mmCIF file of C-alpha atoms in Angstrom:
data_model
loop_
_atom_site.group_PDB
_atom_site.id
_atom_site.type_symbol
_atom_site.label_atom_id
_atom_site.label_comp_id
_atom_site.label_asym_id
_atom_site.label_seq_id
_atom_site.Cartn_x
_atom_site.Cartn_y
_atom_site.Cartn_z
ATOM 1 C CA MET S 1 -60.467 -10.875 -87.118
ATOM 2 C CA SER S 2 -62.474 -8.025 -87.241
ATOM 3 C CA SER S 3 -61.037 -4.352 -87.447
ATOM 4 C CA LYS S 4 -63.332 -3.566 -84.436
ATOM 5 C CA THR S 5 -61.951 -6.164 -82.475
ATOM 6 C CA ILE S 6 -58.723 -5.221 -82.954
ATOM 7 C CA SER S 7 -59.127 -1.729 -82.287
ATOM 8 C CA VAL S 8 -60.716 -2.496 -78.791
ATOM 9 C CA THR S 9 -57.280 -4.760 -78.327
ATOM 10 C CA ASP S 10 -55.115 -2.370 -79.223
ATOM 11 C CA GLU S 11 -56.823 0.236 -77.224
ATOM 12 C CA ALA S 12 -56.536 -1.750 -73.347
ATOM 13 C CA ARG S 13 -53.383 -2.332 -74.258
ATOM 14 C CA GLU S 14 -52.908 1.243 -74.419
ATOM 15 C CA HIS S 15 -54.857 1.893 -71.109
ATOM 16 C CA ASP S 16 -52.770 -0.577 -69.488
ATOM 17 C CA ARG S 17 -49.602 1.122 -71.362
ATOM 18 C CA HIS S 18 -50.362 4.168 -69.520
ATOM 19 C CA PHE S 19 -51.586 2.739 -66.186
ATOM 20 C CA HIS S 20 -48.192 1.386 -65.673
ATOM 21 C CA ALA S 21 -46.399 4.398 -65.977
ATOM 22 C CA SER S 22 -48.447 6.812 -64.150
ATOM 23 C CA PHE S 23 -48.207 3.829 -61.440
ATOM 24 C CA ALA S 24 -44.134 3.959 -61.991
ATOM 25 C CA LEU S 25 -44.339 7.837 -61.922
ATOM 26 C CA VAL S 26 -45.812 8.029 -58.488
ATOM 27 C CA GLN S 27 -43.786 5.027 -56.956
ATOM 28 C CA GLU S 28 -40.526 6.726 -57.880
ATOM 29 C CA ALA S 29 -41.879 10.674 -56.619
ATOM 30 C CA ARG S 30 -42.992 8.576 -53.857
ATOM 31 C CA ALA S 31 -39.126 7.241 -52.787
ATOM 32 C CA ARG S 32 -37.981 10.867 -54.023
ATOM 33 C CA ASN S 33 -40.136 12.972 -51.500
ATOM 34 C CA VAL S 34 -41.788 10.344 -48.976
ATOM 35 C CA LYS S 35 -39.088 9.534 -46.178
ATOM 36 C CA VAL S 36 -41.282 7.772 -43.740
ATOM 37 C CA ARG S 37 -39.192 4.827 -41.905
ATOM 38 C CA PRO S 38 -40.457 1.892 -40.917
ATOM 39 C CA HIS S 39 -41.959 1.470 -37.038
ATOM 40 C CA ARG S 40 -37.990 1.452 -34.637
ATOM 41 C CA ALA S 41 -39.858 -2.511 -33.263
ATOM 42 C CA ILE S 42 -39.539 -3.901 -37.091
ATOM 43 C CA THR S 43 -36.556 -2.129 -37.895
ATOM 44 C CA PRO S 44 -33.188 -4.011 -38.100
ATOM 45 C CA LEU S 45 -30.727 -2.657 -35.464
ATOM 46 C CA LYS S 46 -27.124 -2.170 -35.404
ATOM 47 C CA VAL S 47 -25.219 -3.416 -32.462
ATOM 48 C CA THR S 48 -22.108 -1.307 -32.320
ATOM 49 C CA PRO S 49 -18.520 -2.263 -30.275
ATOM 50 C CA TRP S 50 -19.721 0.083 -27.364
ATOM 51 C CA LEU S 51 -23.354 -1.353 -27.140
ATOM 52 C CA LEU S 52 -22.152 -4.883 -27.228
ATOM 53 C CA VAL S 53 -19.748 -3.686 -24.401
ATOM 54 C CA GLN S 54 -22.353 -2.294 -22.438
ATOM 55 C CA ALA S 55 -24.795 -5.091 -23.259
ATOM 56 C CA ILE S 56 -21.956 -7.357 -21.339
ATOM 57 C CA VAL S 57 -20.300 -5.493 -18.968
ATOM 58 C CA LEU S 58 -23.518 -3.319 -17.230
ATOM 59 C CA PRO S 59 -25.239 -6.935 -16.608
ATOM 60 C CA LEU S 60 -22.418 -8.284 -14.800
ATOM 61 C CA LEU S 61 -21.590 -4.884 -12.733
ATOM 62 C CA LEU S 62 -25.250 -5.022 -11.395
ATOM 63 C CA CYS S 63 -25.562 -8.378 -10.969
ATOM 64 C CA GLY S 64 -22.507 -8.595 -9.053
ATOM 65 C CA LEU S 65 -23.611 -5.667 -7.009
ATOM 66 C CA LEU S 66 -27.146 -7.108 -5.946
ATOM 67 C CA TRP S 67 -25.031 -10.301 -5.200
ATOM 68 C CA TRP S 68 -22.941 -8.321 -2.997
ATOM 69 C CA ALA S 69 -25.844 -6.764 -1.301
ATOM 70 C CA LYS S 70 -28.231 -9.692 -0.776
ATOM 71 C CA PRO S 71 -27.755 -10.406 2.607
ATOM 72 C CA MET S 72 -28.406 -6.753 3.421
ATOM 73 C CA LEU S 73 -31.133 -6.111 1.241
ATOM 74 C CA LEU S 74 -33.525 -8.976 2.419
ATOM 75 C CA GLU S 75 -32.482 -7.928 5.767
ATOM 76 C CA ALA S 76 -34.316 -4.209 4.799
ATOM 77 C CA TRP S 77 -37.028 -6.483 3.409
ATOM 78 C CA ARG S 78 -37.811 -7.903 6.272
ATOM 79 C CA GLN S 79 -37.391 -4.971 8.793
ATOM 80 C CA ILE S 80 -39.856 -3.281 6.047
ATOM 81 C CA ILE S 81 -42.253 -5.864 6.926
ATOM 82 C CA LEU S 82 -41.806 -5.909 10.759
ATOM 83 C CA PHE S 83 -42.665 -2.481 10.604
ATOM 84 C CA TRP S 84 -45.768 -2.356 8.890
ATOM 85 C CA SER S 85 -47.048 -5.856 10.803
ATOM 86 C CA ALA S 86 -47.559 -3.984 13.659
ATOM 87 C CA GLY S 87 -49.758 -1.842 12.177
ATOM 88 C CA LEU S 88 -51.621 -4.597 9.872
ATOM 89 C CA ASN S 89 -51.646 -7.061 13.189
ATOM 90 C CA LEU S 90 -49.496 -9.388 11.516
ATOM 91 C CA PRO S 91 -47.565 -11.210 14.286
ATOM 92 C CA PHE S 92 -44.269 -10.910 12.235
ATOM 93 C CA SER S 93 -41.300 -11.604 14.392
ATOM 94 C CA LEU S 94 -37.594 -12.809 13.540
ATOM 95 C CA ALA S 95 -36.751 -16.253 14.661
ATOM 96 C CA THR S 96 -33.596 -16.452 17.491
ATOM 97 C CA ARG S 97 -31.635 -19.025 14.873
ATOM 98 C CA LEU S 98 -29.682 -18.318 11.991
ATOM 99 C CA ASN S 99 -31.152 -20.166 8.787
ATOM 100 C CA GLU S 100 -28.887 -21.685 6.110
ATOM 101 C CA ALA S 101 -28.253 -18.106 4.359
ATOM 102 C CA GLY S 102 -26.657 -17.400 8.235
ATOM 103 C CA GLN S 103 -29.435 -15.350 8.815
ATOM 104 C CA PHE S 104 -32.843 -14.542 11.216
ATOM 105 C CA SER S 105 -35.644 -15.383 9.252
ATOM 106 C CA LEU S 106 -39.194 -14.516 9.584
ATOM 107 C CA VAL S 107 -41.939 -16.104 12.070
ATOM 108 C CA LEU S 108 -44.962 -16.104 13.159
ATOM 109 C CA SER S 109 -45.233 -15.356 17.287
ATOM 110 C CA ASN S 110 -47.630 -17.147 18.830
ATOM 111 C CA VAL S 111 -49.839 -18.656 16.017
ATOM 112 C CA SER S 112 -50.404 -21.809 15.636
ATOM 113 C CA GLU S 113 -50.960 -22.614 11.916
ATOM 114 C CA GLU S 114 -53.961 -24.595 12.862
ATOM 115 C CA ALA S 115 -55.433 -21.395 13.173
ATOM 116 C CA LEU S 116 -54.973 -20.228 9.820
ATOM 117 C CA MET S 117 -56.315 -23.476 8.281
ATOM 118 C CA PRO S 118 -60.086 -22.700 6.457
ATOM 119 C CA GLY S 119 -63.225 -23.607 7.955
ATOM 120 C CA THR S 120 -66.557 -25.007 6.230
ATOM 121 C CA THR S 121 -67.640 -21.815 5.659
ATOM 122 C CA THR S 122 -64.768 -20.548 4.557
ATOM 123 C CA LEU S 123 -64.352 -23.278 1.743
ATOM 124 C CA ILE S 124 -68.101 -23.853 1.168
ATOM 125 C CA VAL S 125 -68.304 -19.939 0.160
ATOM 126 C CA THR S 126 -64.681 -19.831 -1.574
ATOM 127 C CA THR S 127 -66.191 -23.319 -3.758
ATOM 128 C CA VAL S 128 -69.308 -21.182 -4.994
ATOM 129 C CA VAL S 129 -67.843 -18.005 -5.777
ATOM 130 C CA THR S 130 -64.781 -19.516 -7.441
ATOM 131 C CA LEU S 131 -67.409 -21.641 -9.345
ATOM 132 C CA LEU S 132 -69.150 -18.294 -10.451
ATOM 133 C CA GLY S 133 -66.073 -17.183 -11.542
ATOM 134 C CA PHE S 134 -65.111 -19.833 -13.982
ATOM 135 C CA VAL S 135 -68.876 -19.067 -15.381
ATOM 136 C CA LEU S 136 -68.417 -15.358 -16.251
ATOM 137 C CA SER S 137 -64.964 -16.523 -17.960
ATOM 138 C CA MET S 138 -66.925 -17.817 -20.229
ATOM 139 C CA ARG S 139 -69.632 -15.875 -20.958
ATOM 140 C CA MET S 140 -66.800 -12.757 -21.475
ATOM 141 C CA ARG S 141 -66.516 -11.389 -25.209
ATOM 142 C CA ASP S 142 -65.644 -8.618 -26.773
ATOM 143 C CA ALA S 143 -63.880 -5.817 -24.256
ATOM 144 C CA ALA S 144 -63.970 -8.459 -21.500
ATOM 145 C CA LEU S 145 -61.802 -10.979 -23.409
ATOM 146 C CA PRO S 146 -58.523 -10.197 -22.432
ATOM 147 C CA LEU S 147 -59.566 -10.763 -18.554
ATOM 148 C CA LYS S 148 -61.123 -13.958 -19.534
ATOM 149 C CA TYR S 149 -57.941 -16.277 -19.496
ATOM 150 C CA PRO S 150 -56.251 -15.068 -16.335
ATOM 151 C CA LEU S 151 -59.281 -14.972 -14.857
ATOM 152 C CA ARG S 152 -59.938 -18.708 -15.595
ATOM 153 C CA ILE S 153 -56.151 -19.638 -14.170
ATOM 154 C CA VAL S 154 -57.356 -18.141 -11.047
ATOM 155 C CA CYS S 155 -60.151 -19.936 -10.419
ATOM 156 C CA VAL S 156 -58.730 -23.389 -11.994
ATOM 157 C CA VAL S 157 -55.780 -23.216 -9.826
ATOM 158 C CA GLN S 158 -58.425 -22.276 -6.615
ATOM 159 C CA LEU S 159 -60.613 -25.233 -7.607
ATOM 160 C CA ILE S 160 -57.365 -27.145 -7.416
ATOM 161 C CA THR S 161 -56.477 -25.857 -3.497
ATOM 162 C CA LEU S 162 -60.745 -26.376 -2.650
ATOM 163 C CA ALA S 163 -60.056 -30.043 -3.693
ATOM 164 C CA TYR S 164 -56.473 -30.567 -1.626
ATOM 165 C CA PHE S 165 -58.417 -28.594 1.445
ATOM 166 C CA TRP S 166 -61.265 -30.493 1.029
ATOM 167 C CA LEU S 167 -60.129 -34.319 0.922
ATOM 168 C CA THR S 168 -56.520 -33.736 3.508
ATOM 169 C CA PRO S 169 -56.696 -29.943 4.644
ATOM 170 C CA SER S 170 -54.140 -31.489 7.673
ATOM 171 C CA ALA S 171 -51.157 -32.432 5.093
ATOM 172 C CA PHE S 172 -50.553 -28.757 4.135
ATOM 173 C CA PRO S 173 -47.066 -28.555 4.499
ATOM 174 C CA TYR S 174 -46.245 -24.718 4.006
ATOM 175 C CA SER S 175 -46.581 -21.783 6.651
ATOM 176 C CA VAL S 176 -47.358 -18.106 5.850
ATOM 177 C CA ALA S 177 -43.661 -17.218 7.469
ATOM 178 C CA ARG S 178 -41.805 -19.869 4.609
ATOM 179 C CA HIS S 179 -44.559 -18.315 2.144
ATOM 180 C CA SER S 180 -43.541 -14.780 2.999
ATOM 181 C CA GLU S 181 -39.446 -16.023 2.921
ATOM 182 C CA GLU S 182 -40.135 -17.537 -0.562
ATOM 183 C CA LEU S 183 -41.838 -14.155 -2.237
ATOM 184 C CA MET S 184 -38.737 -12.194 -0.681
ATOM 185 C CA THR S 185 -36.511 -14.900 -2.992
ATOM 186 C CA ILE S 186 -38.409 -14.766 -5.930
ATOM 187 C CA GLY S 187 -38.454 -10.630 -5.612
ATOM 188 C CA TYR S 188 -34.600 -11.209 -5.471
ATOM 189 C CA VAL S 189 -34.146 -13.137 -8.301
ATOM 190 C CA VAL S 190 -36.141 -10.982 -10.083
ATOM 191 C CA MET S 191 -34.423 -8.232 -9.370
ATOM 192 C CA LEU S 192 -31.046 -9.892 -10.626
ATOM 193 C CA ALA S 193 -31.886 -10.845 -13.090
ATOM 194 C CA THR S 194 -33.245 -7.737 -14.411
ATOM 195 C CA PRO S 195 -29.676 -6.363 -15.623
ATOM 196 C CA VAL S 196 -29.500 -9.305 -18.139
ATOM 197 C CA MET S 197 -33.071 -9.461 -19.729
ATOM 198 C CA LEU S 198 -32.422 -5.158 -19.815
ATOM 199 C CA ALA S 199 -29.232 -6.557 -21.433
ATOM 200 C CA VAL S 200 -31.203 -8.212 -24.536
ATOM 201 C CA GLY S 201 -33.438 -5.662 -25.326
ATOM 202 C CA TYR S 202 -32.284 -2.043 -23.943
ATOM 203 C CA TYR S 203 -28.980 -1.652 -23.410
ATOM 204 C CA ILE S 204 -28.256 -2.401 -27.426
ATOM 205 C CA LEU S 205 -30.407 0.665 -27.879
ATOM 206 C CA ASN S 206 -28.578 3.664 -29.257
ATOM 207 C CA GLN S 207 -28.793 5.974 -25.894
ATOM 208 C CA GLY S 208 -27.164 7.444 -23.461
ATOM 209 C CA LEU S 209 -25.275 5.276 -20.852
ATOM 210 C CA LEU S 210 -26.343 7.345 -18.127
ATOM 211 C CA VAL S 211 -30.187 7.083 -19.432
ATOM 212 C CA LYS S 212 -29.636 3.635 -19.271
ATOM 213 C CA LEU S 213 -28.369 3.407 -15.608
ATOM 214 C CA PHE S 214 -31.273 5.652 -14.489
ATOM 215 C CA HIS S 215 -33.715 3.733 -16.168
ATOM 216 C CA THR S 216 -32.136 0.678 -14.389
ATOM 217 C CA ALA S 217 -32.314 1.773 -10.753
ATOM 218 C CA LEU S 218 -35.742 2.981 -10.990
ATOM 219 C CA ILE S 219 -36.593 -0.455 -12.207
ATOM 220 C CA LEU S 220 -34.671 -2.021 -9.295
ATOM 221 C CA LEU S 221 -35.944 0.551 -7.016
ATOM 222 C CA PHE S 222 -39.167 0.078 -7.632
ATOM 223 C CA LEU S 223 -39.007 -3.541 -6.957
ATOM 224 C CA ALA S 224 -37.096 -3.208 -4.235
ATOM 225 C CA ILE S 225 -39.963 -1.491 -2.580
ATOM 226 C CA MET S 226 -42.515 -3.233 -3.863
ATOM 227 C CA VAL S 227 -41.442 -7.081 -2.742
ATOM 228 C CA PRO S 228 -41.991 -6.162 0.888
ATOM 229 C CA HIS S 229 -45.327 -4.248 0.122
ATOM 230 C CA GLN S 230 -46.386 -7.584 -1.749
ATOM 231 C CA VAL S 231 -45.376 -9.761 1.330
ATOM 232 C CA LEU S 232 -47.537 -7.828 4.034
ATOM 233 C CA ALA S 233 -50.206 -7.893 1.157
ATOM 234 C CA GLN S 234 -50.764 -11.849 1.055
ATOM 235 C CA ALA S 235 -49.848 -12.446 4.392
ATOM 236 C CA PHE S 236 -52.830 -9.775 5.536
ATOM 237 C CA ILE S 237 -54.816 -11.633 3.034
ATOM 238 C CA MET S 238 -54.150 -15.330 5.080
ATOM 239 C CA GLN S 239 -53.997 -14.165 7.869
ATOM 240 C CA HIS S 240 -57.384 -12.869 8.163
ATOM 241 C CA LEU S 241 -59.072 -15.148 5.606
ATOM 242 C CA SER S 242 -56.915 -18.785 5.281
ATOM 243 C CA VAL S 243 -54.092 -19.980 4.061
ATOM 244 C CA LEU S 244 -56.810 -21.812 1.403
ATOM 245 C CA PHE S 245 -55.534 -18.727 -1.092
ATOM 246 C CA MET S 246 -51.571 -19.136 -0.786
ATOM 247 C CA PRO S 247 -51.697 -21.182 -3.501
ATOM 248 C CA VAL S 248 -53.633 -18.775 -6.252
ATOM 249 C CA LEU S 249 -51.044 -16.304 -4.208
ATOM 250 C CA TYR S 250 -48.140 -17.755 -4.473
ATOM 251 C CA ILE S 251 -48.774 -19.263 -8.330
ATOM 252 C CA CYS S 252 -50.805 -16.412 -9.998
ATOM 253 C CA PHE S 253 -49.243 -13.365 -7.903
ATOM 254 C CA GLY S 254 -45.837 -14.426 -6.976
ATOM 255 C CA ALA S 255 -42.749 -15.105 -9.679
ATOM 256 C CA VAL S 256 -45.692 -14.569 -12.748
ATOM 257 C CA PHE S 257 -46.975 -11.172 -11.071
ATOM 258 C CA ASP S 258 -43.061 -10.024 -10.811
ATOM 259 C CA ALA S 259 -42.446 -11.230 -14.123
ATOM 260 C CA LEU S 260 -45.391 -9.087 -15.496
ATOM 261 C CA VAL S 261 -44.153 -6.187 -13.189
ATOM 262 C CA PHE S 262 -40.661 -6.133 -15.161
ATOM 263 C CA VAL S 263 -42.334 -6.236 -18.245
ATOM 264 C CA ALA S 264 -44.693 -2.944 -17.656
ATOM 265 C CA LEU S 265 -41.214 -1.122 -16.267
ATOM 266 C CA TYR S 266 -39.222 -2.312 -19.497
ATOM 267 C CA SER S 267 -41.743 -1.023 -21.755
ATOM 268 C CA TRP S 268 -41.901 2.251 -19.917
ATOM 269 C CA ALA S 269 -38.241 2.613 -20.043
ATOM 270 C CA VAL S 270 -38.261 1.711 -24.310
ATOM 271 C CA SER S 271 -41.079 4.179 -24.838
ATOM 272 C CA LYS S 272 -38.797 6.605 -23.343
ATOM 273 C CA ALA S 273 -36.034 6.076 -25.676
ATOM 274 C CA PRO S 274 -36.057 8.673 -28.700
ATOM 275 C CA MET S 275 -36.879 8.406 -31.967
ATOM 276 C CA ASN S 276 -33.399 7.350 -33.358
ATOM 277 C CA ALA S 277 -32.110 4.383 -30.653
ATOM 278 C CA THR S 278 -32.549 2.017 -32.884
ATOM 279 C CA LEU S 279 -30.027 3.771 -35.633
#
């Protein structure tokens, strides 16, 4: 082996040694001077005994309070619906007999269920619009992509409903009043589950107890106001269009919609937590 080859190899090794030595010095300086903490979403959370007590006791107390207040809450929702239904030309009233829960449930006065069934024109127009929406969902790209799959789900549910009403419209077993009562039940269940879900991802944060209770109260208040108006909006659509849209409203804008609203409110509450909430 020539002396020239040996000298080139030694020189390369020397450069490599200097590079690793310099890189080690940079790492040491970074560790000493740069204090960057990982995002709290991926930071291990230390749950202290006090936080654990909050995560257990708060859901029990809040769920117990909601369970005790259920009759009053449902009655308040019915009164809100009755108040606004007069201006919206929705013939809601209360039944004259108690239901299984010992309450007067909503009924539609002086309206036959046959009057709310879709006509041929409604079926044809809805079929065309739904097919166009499904085709449009297949052409969505880039910024419109997040809307693609929700739109496709709505279209598929509506197409199945259309097939049902084209084939056996007289066998549809649900009424607008029953649909409205079930929406209120779903809303109440979401409210009842809210403290439990907050216990998993919010009450264990290192934050003041009063702040947690305040945000929880705001979330529950939002849901309590939203549910009766959700019932009114869906009843208004079915009253002026038909019960053809009841399944898509129930499946896509019932429990799923309530859950998405909770996720949005939970995200808002967590975003208000201080930077040291996960320390």
